[in-house]
JSON list of C-alpha atoms in Angstrom, two decimals:
[
{"chain": "J", "resi": 1, "resn": "UNK", "atom": "CA", "xyz": [-20.62, 43.10, 47.04]},
{"chain": "J", "resi": 2, "resn": "UNK", "atom": "CA", "xyz": [-23.29, 41.06, 45.72]},
{"chain": "J", "resi": 3, "resn": "UNK", "atom": "CA", "xyz": [-24.20, 37.64, 46.94]},
{"chain": "J", "resi": 4, "resn": "UNK", "atom": "CA", "xyz": [-24.59, 34.90, 44.90]},
{"chain": "J", "resi": 5, "resn": "UNK", "atom": "CA", "xyz": [-28.07, 32.84, 45.17]},
{"chain": "J", "resi": 6, "resn": "UNK", "atom": "CA", "xyz": [-27.18, 29.27, 45.47]},
{"chain": "J", "resi": 7, "resn": "UNK", "atom": "CA", "xyz": [-29.58, 28.96, 42.31]},
{"chain": "J", "resi": 8, "resn": "UNK", "atom": "CA", "xyz": [-26.96, 31.36, 40.49]},
{"chain": "J", "resi": 9, "resn": "UNK", "atom": "CA", "xyz": [-24.06, 29.19, 41.87]},
{"chain": "J", "resi": 10, "resn": "UNK", "atom": "CA", "xyz": [-25.34, 26.59, 41.09]},
{"chain": "J", "resi": 11, "resn": "UNK", "atom": "CA", "xyz": [-25.66, 27.34, 37.42]},
{"chain": "J", "resi": 12, "resn": "UNK", "atom": "CA", "xyz": [-22.02, 28.80, 37.22]},
{"chain": "J", "resi": 13, "resn": "UNK", "atom": "CA", "xyz": [-21.01, 25.42, 38.22]},
{"chain": "J", "resi": 14, "resn": "UNK", "atom": "CA", "xyz": [-23.10, 23.46, 35.71]},
{"chain": "J", "resi": 15, "resn": "UNK", "atom": "CA", "xyz": [-21.66, 25.91, 32.95]},
{"chain": "J", "resi": 16, "resn": "UNK", "atom": "CA", "xyz": [-18.36, 25.80, 34.30]},
{"chain": "J", "resi": 17, "resn": "UNK", "atom": "CA", "xyz": [-18.72, 21.77, 33.95]},
{"chain": "J", "resi": 18, "resn": "UNK", "atom": "CA", "xyz": [-20.23, 21.89, 30.71]},
{"chain": "J", "resi": 19, "resn": "UNK", "atom": "CA", "xyz": [-17.33, 24.03, 29.44]},
{"chain": "J", "resi": 20, "resn": "UNK", "atom": "CA", "xyz": [-14.99, 21.25, 30.83]},
{"chain": "J", "resi": 21, "resn": "UNK", "atom": "CA", "xyz": [-16.89, 18.79, 29.20]},
{"chain": "J", "resi": 22, "resn": "UNK", "atom": "CA", "xyz": [-16.80, 20.32, 25.93]},
{"chain": "J", "resi": 23, "resn": "UNK", "atom": "CA", "xyz": [-12.97, 20.91, 25.92]},
{"chain": "J", "resi": 24, "resn": "UNK", "atom": "CA", "xyz": [-12.54, 17.28, 26.61]},
{"chain": "J", "resi": 25, "resn": "UNK", "atom": "CA", "xyz": [-14.88, 16.38, 23.80]},
{"chain": "J", "resi": 26, "resn": "UNK", "atom": "CA", "xyz": [-12.76, 18.70, 21.57]},
{"chain": "J", "resi": 27, "resn": "UNK", "atom": "CA", "xyz": [-9.91, 17.35, 23.01]},
{"chain": "J", "resi": 28, "resn": "UNK", "atom": "CA", "xyz": [-10.76, 13.85, 22.12]},
{"chain": "J", "resi": 29, "resn": "UNK", "atom": "CA", "xyz": [-11.59, 14.25, 18.68]},
{"chain": "J", "resi": 30, "resn": "UNK", "atom": "CA", "xyz": [-8.73, 16.04, 17.74]},
{"chain": "J", "resi": 31, "resn": "UNK", "atom": "CA", "xyz": [-6.68, 13.35, 19.38]},
{"chain": "J", "resi": 32, "resn": "UNK", "atom": "CA", "xyz": [-8.50, 10.74, 17.25]},
{"chain": "J", "resi": 33, "resn": "UNK", "atom": "CA", "xyz": [-8.11, 12.55, 14.62]},
{"chain": "J", "resi": 34, "resn": "UNK", "atom": "CA", "xyz": [-4.37, 12.62, 14.80]},
{"chain": "J", "resi": 35, "resn": "UNK", "atom": "CA", "xyz": [-3.88, 9.12, 15.84]},
{"chain": "J", "resi": 36, "resn": "UNK", "atom": "CA", "xyz": [-2.70, 6.87, 13.01]},
{"chain": "J", "resi": 37, "resn": "UNK", "atom": "CA", "xyz": [-3.67, 3.55, 13.45]},
{"chain": "J", "resi": 38, "resn": "UNK", "atom": "CA", "xyz": [-1.03, 1.03, 14.46]},
{"chain": "J", "resi": 39, "resn": "UNK", "atom": "CA", "xyz": [0.06, -1.48, 11.65]},
{"chain": "J", "resi": 40, "resn": "UNK", "atom": "CA", "xyz": [3.03, -3.50, 10.76]},
{"chain": "J", "resi": 41, "resn": "UNK", "atom": "CA", "xyz": [4.62, -0.82, 8.39]},
{"chain": "J", "resi": 42, "resn": "UNK", "atom": "CA", "xyz": [3.92, 3.21, 8.04]},
{"chain": "J", "resi": 43, "resn": "UNK", "atom": "CA", "xyz": [0.59, 5.36, 7.59]},
{"chain": "J", "resi": 44, "resn": "UNK", "atom": "CA", "xyz": [0.52, 8.55, 6.09]},
{"chain": "J", "resi": 45, "resn": "UNK", "atom": "CA", "xyz": [-0.95, 11.32, 8.00]},
{"chain": "J", "resi": 46, "resn": "UNK", "atom": "CA", "xyz": [-1.35, 13.21, 4.59]},
{"chain": "J", "resi": 47, "resn": "UNK", "atom": "CA", "xyz": [-1.58, 10.65, 1.80]},
{"chain": "J", "resi": 48, "resn": "UNK", "atom": "CA", "xyz": [1.28, 11.86, -0.64]},
{"chain": "J", "resi": 49, "resn": "UNK", "atom": "CA", "xyz": [1.05, 12.46, -4.32]},
{"chain": "J", "resi": 50, "resn": "UNK", "atom": "CA", "xyz": [2.33, 10.35, -6.82]},
{"chain": "J", "resi": 51, "resn": "UNK", "atom": "CA", "xyz": [4.04, 11.42, -9.70]},
{"chain": "J", "resi": 52, "resn": "UNK", "atom": "CA", "xyz": [2.64, 11.47, -13.29]},
{"chain": "J", "resi": 53, "resn": "UNK", "atom": "CA", "xyz": [3.32, 8.44, -15.16]},
{"chain": "J", "resi": 54, "resn": "UNK", "atom": "CA", "xyz": [2.28, 6.16, -17.88]},
{"chain": "J", "resi": 55, "resn": "UNK", "atom": "CA", "xyz": [3.50, 2.52, -17.97]},
{"chain": "J", "resi": 56, "resn": "UNK", "atom": "CA", "xyz": [2.03, -0.71, -19.67]},
{"chain": "J", "resi": 57, "resn": "UNK", "atom": "CA", "xyz": [-0.44, -3.37, -18.07]},
{"chain": "J", "resi": 58, "resn": "UNK", "atom": "CA", "xyz": [-0.35, -6.99, -19.09]},
{"chain": "J", "resi": 59, "resn": "UNK", "atom": "CA", "xyz": [-3.09, -6.44, -21.42]},
{"chain": "J", "resi": 60, "resn": "UNK", "atom": "CA", "xyz": [-0.88, -4.18, -23.60]},
{"chain": "J", "resi": 61, "resn": "UNK", "atom": "CA", "xyz": [-2.64, -1.03, -22.47]},
{"chain": "J", "resi": 62, "resn": "UNK", "atom": "CA", "xyz": [-1.61, 1.81, -21.01]},
{"chain": "J", "resi": 63, "resn": "UNK", "atom": "CA", "xyz": [-1.86, 2.70, -17.40]},
{"chain": "J", "resi": 64, "resn": "UNK", "atom": "CA", "xyz": [-1.57, 5.96, -15.75]},
{"chain": "J", "resi": 65, "resn": "UNK", "atom": "CA", "xyz": [-2.62, 7.67, -12.96]},
{"chain": "J", "resi": 66, "resn": "UNK", "atom": "CA", "xyz": [-5.95, 7.96, -13.99]},
{"chain": "J", "resi": 67, "resn": "UNK", "atom": "CA", "xyz": [-6.32, 4.18, -13.80]},
{"chain": "J", "resi": 68, "resn": "UNK", "atom": "CA", "xyz": [-5.77, 4.72, -10.16]},
{"chain": "J", "resi": 69, "resn": "UNK", "atom": "CA", "xyz": [-8.77, 7.06, -9.49]},
{"chain": "J", "resi": 70, "resn": "UNK", "atom": "CA", "xyz": [-11.90, 5.95, -7.78]},
{"chain": "J", "resi": 71, "resn": "UNK", "atom": "CA", "xyz": [-10.66, 2.25, -6.30]},
{"chain": "J", "resi": 72, "resn": "UNK", "atom": "CA", "xyz": [-8.26, 1.24, -3.46]},
{"chain": "J", "resi": 73, "resn": "UNK", "atom": "CA", "xyz": [-5.06, -0.56, -4.90]},
{"chain": "J", "resi": 74, "resn": "UNK", "atom": "CA", "xyz": [-2.61, -2.80, -3.21]},
{"chain": "J", "resi": 75, "resn": "UNK", "atom": "CA", "xyz": [0.46, -2.52, -5.05]},
{"chain": "J", "resi": 76, "resn": "UNK", "atom": "CA", "xyz": [4.22, -4.30, -4.56]},
{"chain": "J", "resi": 77, "resn": "UNK", "atom": "CA", "xyz": [7.07, -4.98, -7.13]},
{"chain": "J", "resi": 78, "resn": "UNK", "atom": "CA", "xyz": [9.53, -7.77, -7.93]},
{"chain": "J", "resi": 79, "resn": "UNK", "atom": "CA", "xyz": [9.46, -9.91, -11.01]},
{"chain": "J", "resi": 80, "resn": "UNK", "atom": "CA", "xyz": [8.34, -12.95, -12.56]},
{"chain": "J", "resi": 81, "resn": "UNK", "atom": "CA", "xyz": [11.44, -15.12, -12.13]},
{"chain": "J", "resi": 82, "resn": "UNK", "atom": "CA", "xyz": [11.48, -14.79, -8.37]},
{"chain": "J", "resi": 83, "resn": "UNK", "atom": "CA", "xyz": [11.29, -17.92, -6.72]},
{"chain": "J", "resi": 84, "resn": "UNK", "atom": "CA", "xyz": [9.52, -17.39, -3.78]},
{"chain": "J", "resi": 85, "resn": "UNK", "atom": "CA", "xyz": [9.29, -13.91, -2.26]},
{"chain": "J", "resi": 86, "resn": "UNK", "atom": "CA", "xyz": [7.10, -12.11, -5.25]},
{"chain": "J", "resi": 87, "resn": "UNK", "atom": "CA", "xyz": [4.46, -15.02, -5.46]},
{"chain": "J", "resi": 88, "resn": "UNK", "atom": "CA", "xyz": [4.34, -15.36, -1.67]},
{"chain": "J", "resi": 89, "resn": "UNK", "atom": "CA", "xyz": [3.53, -11.21, -1.61]},
{"chain": "J", "resi": 90, "resn": "UNK", "atom": "CA", "xyz": [0.88, -11.80, -4.55]},
{"chain": "J", "resi": 91, "resn": "UNK", "atom": "CA", "xyz": [-0.68, -14.77, -2.94]},
{"chain": "J", "resi": 92, "resn": "UNK", "atom": "CA", "xyz": [-1.10, -13.02, 0.39]},
{"chain": "J", "resi": 93, "resn": "UNK", "atom": "CA", "xyz": [-2.63, -9.84, -1.64]},
{"chain": "J", "resi": 94, "resn": "UNK", "atom": "CA", "xyz": [-4.99, -12.18, -3.17]},
{"chain": "J", "resi": 95, "resn": "UNK", "atom": "CA", "xyz": [-5.72, -13.48, -0.14]},
{"chain": "J", "resi": 96, "resn": "UNK", "atom": "CA", "xyz": [-6.81, -10.54, 1.14]},
{"chain": "J", "resi": 97, "resn": "UNK", "atom": "CA", "xyz": [-9.25, -9.59, -1.99]},
{"chain": "J", "resi": 98, "resn": "UNK", "atom": "CA", "xyz": [-11.01, -12.98, -1.49]},
{"chain": "J", "resi": 99, "resn": "UNK", "atom": "CA", "xyz": [-11.58, -12.77, 1.91]},
{"chain": "J", "resi": 100, "resn": "UNK", "atom": "CA", "xyz": [-13.41, -9.49, 1.62]},
{"chain": "J", "resi": 101, "resn": "UNK", "atom": "CA", "xyz": [-15.06, -10.98, -0.86]},
{"chain": "J", "resi": 102, "resn": "UNK", "atom": "CA", "xyz": [-16.32, -13.80, 0.87]},
{"chain": "J", "resi": 103, "resn": "UNK", "atom": "CA", "xyz": [-17.23, -11.36, 4.04]},
{"chain": "J", "resi": 104, "resn": "UNK", "atom": "CA", "xyz": [-19.11, -9.05, 1.73]},
{"chain": "J", "resi": 105, "resn": "UNK", "atom": "CA", "xyz": [-17.12, -6.20, 3.30]},
{"chain": "J", "resi": 106, "resn": "UNK", "atom": "CA", "xyz": [-17.82, -2.82, 1.97]},
{"chain": "J", "resi": 107, "resn": "UNK", "atom": "CA", "xyz": [-13.97, -2.36, 1.72]},
{"chain": "J", "resi": 108, "resn": "UNK", "atom": "CA", "xyz": [-14.15, -4.48, -1.27]},
{"chain": "J", "resi": 109, "resn": "UNK", "atom": "CA", "xyz": [-13.32, -1.60, -3.56]},
{"chain": "J", "resi": 110, "resn": "UNK", "atom": "CA", "xyz": [-9.84, -2.84, -4.17]},
{"chain": "J", "resi": 111, "resn": "UNK", "atom": "CA", "xyz": [-7.51, -3.88, -6.71]},
{"chain": "J", "resi": 112, "resn": "UNK", "atom": "CA", "xyz": [-4.08, -5.44, -7.20]},
{"chain": "J", "resi": 113, "resn": "UNK", "atom": "CA", "xyz": [-0.91, -4.16, -8.82]},
{"chain": "J", "resi": 114, "resn": "UNK", "atom": "CA", "xyz": [2.30, -6.09, -9.57]},
{"chain": "J", "resi": 115, "resn": "UNK", "atom": "CA", "xyz": [5.13, -3.69, -10.92]},
{"chain": "J", "resi": 116, "resn": "UNK", "atom": "CA", "xyz": [8.07, -5.12, -12.48]},
{"chain": "J", "resi": 117, "resn": "UNK", "atom": "CA", "xyz": [11.48, -4.28, -11.92]},
{"chain": "J", "resi": 118, "resn": "UNK", "atom": "CA", "xyz": [12.68, -6.52, -14.39]},
{"chain": "J", "resi": 119, "resn": "UNK", "atom": "CA", "xyz": [11.01, -5.03, -17.82]},
{"chain": "J", "resi": 120, "resn": "UNK", "atom": "CA", "xyz": [14.01, -6.62, -20.22]},
{"chain": "J", "resi": 121, "resn": "UNK", "atom": "CA", "xyz": [11.86, -10.13, -19.36]},
{"chain": "J", "resi": 122, "resn": "UNK", "atom": "CA", "xyz": [8.57, -9.17, -18.00]},
{"chain": "J", "resi": 123, "resn": "UNK", "atom": "CA", "xyz": [7.40, -7.94, -21.00]},
{"chain": "J", "resi": 124, "resn": "UNK", "atom": "CA", "xyz": [3.32, -7.28, -21.20]},
{"chain": "J", "resi": 125, "resn": "UNK", "atom": "CA", "xyz": [2.85, -10.95, -22.63]},
{"chain": "J", "resi": 126, "resn": "UNK", "atom": "CA", "xyz": [4.99, -12.26, -20.06]},
{"chain": "J", "resi": 127, "resn": "UNK", "atom": "CA", "xyz": [3.51, -10.86, -17.23]},
{"chain": "J", "resi": 128, "resn": "UNK", "atom": "CA", "xyz": [0.02, -12.02, -18.99]},
{"chain": "J", "resi": 129, "resn": "UNK", "atom": "CA", "xyz": [0.95, -15.02, -18.28]},
{"chain": "J", "resi": 130, "resn": "UNK", "atom": "CA", "xyz": [1.96, -14.73, -14.29]},
{"chain": "J", "resi": 131, "resn": "UNK", "atom": "CA", "xyz": [0.09, -12.23, -12.80]},
{"chain": "J", "resi": 132, "resn": "UNK", "atom": "CA", "xyz": [-3.80, -12.99, -13.10]},
{"chain": "J", "resi": 133, "resn": "UNK", "atom": "CA", "xyz": [-3.15, -16.55, -11.91]},
{"chain": "J", "resi": 134, "resn": "UNK", "atom": "CA", "xyz": [-3.22, -14.92, -8.30]},
{"chain": "J", "resi": 135, "resn": "UNK", "atom": "CA", "xyz": [-6.46, -13.02, -9.24]},
{"chain": "J", "resi": 136, "resn": "UNK", "atom": "CA", "xyz": [-8.62, -11.54, -11.76]},
{"chain": "J", "resi": 137, "resn": "UNK", "atom": "CA", "xyz": [-8.24, -8.04, -10.33]},
{"chain": "J", "resi": 138, "resn": "UNK", "atom": "CA", "xyz": [-4.44, -8.41, -10.44]},
{"chain": "J", "resi": 139, "resn": "UNK", "atom": "CA", "xyz": [-2.71, -6.30, -13.03]},
{"chain": "J", "resi": 140, "resn": "UNK", "atom": "CA", "xyz": [0.67, -6.21, -14.05]},
{"chain": "J", "resi": 141, "resn": "UNK", "atom": "CA", "xyz": [2.77, -3.20, -14.82]},
{"chain": "J", "resi": 142, "resn": "UNK", "atom": "CA", "xyz": [5.88, -3.06, -16.82]},
{"chain": "J", "resi": 143, "resn": "UNK", "atom": "CA", "xyz": [8.19, -0.22, -18.55]},
{"chain": "J", "resi": 144, "resn": "UNK", "atom": "CA", "xyz": [8.24, -2.21, -21.60]},
{"chain": "J", "resi": 145, "resn": "UNK", "atom": "CA", "xyz": [7.56, 0.36, -24.60]},
{"chain": "J", "resi": 146, "resn": "UNK", "atom": "CA", "xyz": [8.77, 3.45, -22.57]},
{"chain": "J", "resi": 147, "resn": "UNK", "atom": "CA", "xyz": [12.14, 5.37, -21.80]},
{"chain": "J", "resi": 148, "resn": "UNK", "atom": "CA", "xyz": [13.21, 4.07, -18.45]},
{"chain": "J", "resi": 149, "resn": "UNK", "atom": "CA", "xyz": [14.65, 7.36, -16.90]},
{"chain": "J", "resi": 150, "resn": "UNK", "atom": "CA", "xyz": [11.04, 8.76, -17.16]},
{"chain": "J", "resi": 151, "resn": "UNK", "atom": "CA", "xyz": [10.16, 6.39, -14.30]},
{"chain": "J", "resi": 152, "resn": "UNK", "atom": "CA", "xyz": [12.83, 6.98, -11.78]},
{"chain": "J", "resi": 153, "resn": "UNK", "atom": "CA", "xyz": [10.42, 9.77, -9.81]},
{"chain": "J", "resi": 154, "resn": "UNK", "atom": "CA", "xyz": [7.94, 6.90, -10.01]},
{"chain": "J", "resi": 155, "resn": "UNK", "atom": "CA", "xyz": [10.19, 4.23, -7.96]},
{"chain": "J", "resi": 156, "resn": "UNK", "atom": "CA", "xyz": [11.68, 7.18, -5.90]},
{"chain": "J", "resi": 157, "resn": "UNK", "atom": "CA", "xyz": [8.53, 7.98, -4.73]},
{"chain": "J", "resi": 158, "resn": "UNK", "atom": "CA", "xyz": [7.53, 4.42, -3.35]},
{"chain": "J", "resi": 159, "resn": "UNK", "atom": "CA", "xyz": [10.69, 3.90, -2.37]},
{"chain": "J", "resi": 160, "resn": "UNK", "atom": "CA", "xyz": [11.40, 1.09, -4.79]},
{"chain": "J", "resi": 161, "resn": "UNK", "atom": "CA", "xyz": [15.13, -0.41, -4.27]},
{"chain": "J", "resi": 162, "resn": "UNK", "atom": "CA", "xyz": [16.51, -3.34, -6.72]},
{"chain": "J", "resi": 163, "resn": "UNK", "atom": "CA", "xyz": [19.44, -4.44, -8.28]},
{"chain": "J", "resi": 164, "resn": "UNK", "atom": "CA", "xyz": [20.54, -6.78, -11.20]},
{"chain": "J", "resi": 165, "resn": "UNK", "atom": "CA", "xyz": [23.80, -7.61, -10.99]},
{"chain": "J", "resi": 166, "resn": "UNK", "atom": "CA", "xyz": [26.03, -8.46, -13.45]},
{"chain": "J", "resi": 167, "resn": "UNK", "atom": "CA", "xyz": [28.20, -11.57, -12.40]},
{"chain": "J", "resi": 168, "resn": "UNK", "atom": "CA", "xyz": [27.41, -14.38, -10.13]},
{"chain": "J", "resi": 169, "resn": "UNK", "atom": "CA", "xyz": [29.53, -15.13, -6.66]},
{"chain": "J", "resi": 170, "resn": "UNK", "atom": "CA", "xyz": [32.06, -16.63, -8.77]},
{"chain": "J", "resi": 171, "resn": "UNK", "atom": "CA", "xyz": [32.82, -13.37, -10.88]},
{"chain": "J", "resi": 172, "resn": "UNK", "atom": "CA", "xyz": [31.11, -14.84, -14.02]},
{"chain": "J", "resi": 173, "resn": "UNK", "atom": "CA", "xyz": [28.74, -13.09, -16.08]},
{"chain": "J", "resi": 174, "resn": "UNK", "atom": "CA", "xyz": [25.18, -14.25, -15.75]},
{"chain": "J", "resi": 175, "resn": "UNK", "atom": "CA", "xyz": [23.76, -16.12, -19.09]},
{"chain": "J", "resi": 176, "resn": "UNK", "atom": "CA", "xyz": [21.23, -14.49, -21.17]},
{"chain": "J", "resi": 177, "resn": "UNK", "atom": "CA", "xyz": [17.73, -14.35, -19.33]},
{"chain": "J", "resi": 178, "resn": "UNK", "atom": "CA", "xyz": [18.84, -16.23, -16.08]},
{"chain": "J", "resi": 179, "resn": "UNK", "atom": "CA", "xyz": [20.11, -13.48, -13.85]},
{"chain": "J", "resi": 180, "resn": "UNK", "atom": "CA", "xyz": [18.70, -12.58, -10.45]},
{"chain": "J", "resi": 181, "resn": "UNK", "atom": "CA", "xyz": [17.21, -9.69, -9.49]},
{"chain": "J", "resi": 182, "resn": "UNK", "atom": "CA", "xyz": [17.81, -8.35, -5.77]},
{"chain": "J", "resi": 183, "resn": "UNK", "atom": "CA", "xyz": [14.78, -6.24, -4.29]},
{"chain": "J", "resi": 184, "resn": "UNK", "atom": "CA", "xyz": [12.72, -5.05, -1.51]},
{"chain": "J", "resi": 185, "resn": "UNK", "atom": "CA", "xyz": [9.98, -6.05, -0.15]},
{"chain": "J", "resi": 186, "resn": "UNK", "atom": "CA", "xyz": [6.70, -3.57, 0.44]},
{"chain": "J", "resi": 187, "resn": "UNK", "atom": "CA", "xyz": [3.15, -3.42, -0.41]},
{"chain": "J", "resi": 188, "resn": "UNK", "atom": "CA", "xyz": [1.95, -0.12, -0.78]},
{"chain": "J", "resi": 189, "resn": "UNK", "atom": "CA", "xyz": [-1.81, 1.10, -0.15]},
{"chain": "J", "resi": 190, "resn": "UNK", "atom": "CA", "xyz": [-2.75, 3.75, -2.79]},
{"chain": "J", "resi": 191, "resn": "UNK", "atom": "CA", "xyz": [-6.59, 5.55, -2.05]},
{"chain": "J", "resi": 192, "resn": "UNK", "atom": "CA", "xyz": [-9.14, 6.21, -4.79]},
{"chain": "J", "resi": 193, "resn": "UNK", "atom": "CA", "xyz": [-7.32, 9.85, -5.57]},
{"chain": "J", "resi": 194, "resn": "UNK", "atom": "CA", "xyz": [-4.84, 8.07, -6.60]},
{"chain": "J", "resi": 195, "resn": "UNK", "atom": "CA", "xyz": [-2.29, 9.13, -3.84]},
{"chain": "J", "resi": 196, "resn": "UNK", "atom": "CA", "xyz": [0.32, 6.95, -1.42]},
{"chain": "J", "resi": 197, "resn": "UNK", "atom": "CA", "xyz": [-2.15, 5.89, 1.87]},
{"chain": "J", "resi": 198, "resn": "UNK", "atom": "CA", "xyz": [0.62, 3.53, 3.65]},
{"chain": "J", "resi": 199, "resn": "UNK", "atom": "CA", "xyz": [3.10, 1.40, 3.04]},
{"chain": "J", "resi": 200, "resn": "UNK", "atom": "CA", "xyz": [3.18, -2.20, 4.69]},
{"chain": "J", "resi": 201, "resn": "UNK", "atom": "CA", "xyz": [6.54, -3.91, 5.73]},
{"chain": "J", "resi": 202, "resn": "UNK", "atom": "CA", "xyz": [6.82, -7.60, 5.80]},
{"chain": "J", "resi": 203, "resn": "UNK", "atom": "CA", "xyz": [7.61, -10.07, 9.06]},
{"chain": "J", "resi": 204, "resn": "UNK", "atom": "CA", "xyz": [10.88, -12.04, 9.29]},
{"chain": "J", "resi": 205, "resn": "UNK", "atom": "CA", "xyz": [10.43, -15.71, 9.77]},
{"chain": "J", "resi": 206, "resn": "UNK", "atom": "CA", "xyz": [12.90, -17.43, 12.13]},
{"chain": "J", "resi": 207, "resn": "UNK", "atom": "CA", "xyz": [15.04, -18.10, 9.31]},
{"chain": "J", "resi": 208, "resn": "UNK", "atom": "CA", "xyz": [15.18, -14.22, 8.28]},
{"chain": "J", "resi": 209, "resn": "UNK", "atom": "CA", "xyz": [13.02, -14.69, 5.55]},
{"chain": "J", "resi": 210, "resn": "UNK", "atom": "CA", "xyz": [10.78, -12.09, 4.82]},
{"chain": "J", "resi": 211, "resn": "UNK", "atom": "CA", "xyz": [7.12, -12.60, 3.89]},
{"chain": "J", "resi": 212, "resn": "UNK", "atom": "CA", "xyz": [3.68, -11.05, 3.91]},
{"chain": "J", "resi": 213, "resn": "UNK", "atom": "CA", "xyz": [0.94, -12.66, 6.42]},
{"chain": "J", "resi": 214, "resn": "UNK", "atom": "CA", "xyz": [-2.50, -12.52, 4.59]},
{"chain": "J", "resi": 215, "resn": "UNK", "atom": "CA", "xyz": [-4.26, -12.45, 7.98]},
{"chain": "J", "resi": 216, "resn": "UNK", "atom": "CA", "xyz": [-1.86, -9.17, 9.09]},
{"chain": "J", "resi": 217, "resn": "UNK", "atom": "CA", "xyz": [-2.28, -7.58, 5.63]},
{"chain": "J", "resi": 218, "resn": "UNK", "atom": "CA", "xyz": [-6.02, -7.93, 5.61]},
{"chain": "J", "resi": 219, "resn": "UNK", "atom": "CA", "xyz": [-5.95, -6.78, 9.55]},
{"chain": "J", "resi": 220, "resn": "UNK", "atom": "CA", "xyz": [-3.55, -3.52, 8.51]},
{"chain": "J", "resi": 221, "resn": "UNK", "atom": "CA", "xyz": [-5.85, -2.57, 5.52]},
{"chain": "J", "resi": 222, "resn": "UNK", "atom": "CA", "xyz": [-8.77, -2.45, 7.31]},
{"chain": "J", "resi": 223, "resn": "UNK", "atom": "CA", "xyz": [-7.61, -0.90, 10.47]},
{"chain": "J", "resi": 224, "resn": "UNK", "atom": "CA", "xyz": [-6.82, 2.09, 7.50]},
{"chain": "J", "resi": 225, "resn": "UNK", "atom": "CA", "xyz": [-9.99, 2.51, 5.81]},
{"chain": "J", "resi": 226, "resn": "UNK", "atom": "CA", "xyz": [-11.79, 2.31, 9.06]},
{"chain": "J", "resi": 227, "resn": "UNK", "atom": "CA", "xyz": [-10.03, 5.25, 10.53]},
{"chain": "J", "resi": 228, "resn": "UNK", "atom": "CA", "xyz": [-10.42, 6.96, 7.32]},
{"chain": "J", "resi": 229, "resn": "UNK", "atom": "CA", "xyz": [-13.95, 6.45, 7.76]},
{"chain": "J", "resi": 230, "resn": "UNK", "atom": "CA", "xyz": [-13.77, 7.89, 11.52]}
]
């Protein structure tokens, strides 16, 4: 049987250590690629495609999947008569953009979208009087002028939920133009390919009120962007 020289044994040990180190580094890189950032919500392991759609923006121009290309977007939904949750959410989203602008962030390629679930009242002109107040980069979107059922897939793909009740708690019909809208509260992050990248969830106050913190929303947005940059 051949006897290994000390030099050969050393070489084999070094090769073994190199192999183990290589496997460890490869495993760490795979884990890092698969591990999603921790956010207040859900980050998609693979961004989800959006169905084809065409809406009307607050400038009375068509807004479709093509308008999502090349920029990141934060999207939320609600209605302009909403007394607190909707303006609070839009204010938090606008604060994120302002902070990115102020910091000169490389992740400042971000626009804002507000999709109304009350198209009967929220026409393009109504949105024009409401949405730009929060930030010049904010765009209001409505179904106005389009057939509603074409957008069931759009709403379903984002998990948009809402209800427009016909009667008040006393069983009386709501007067025209003064009805409430019960709706969910989420902020969606769409990537420059027009795909859903993350869904951010609100926090709850000690009194059970839902709200978005601008600080948390900015943190989570940056975590997603930095994760994707590797």
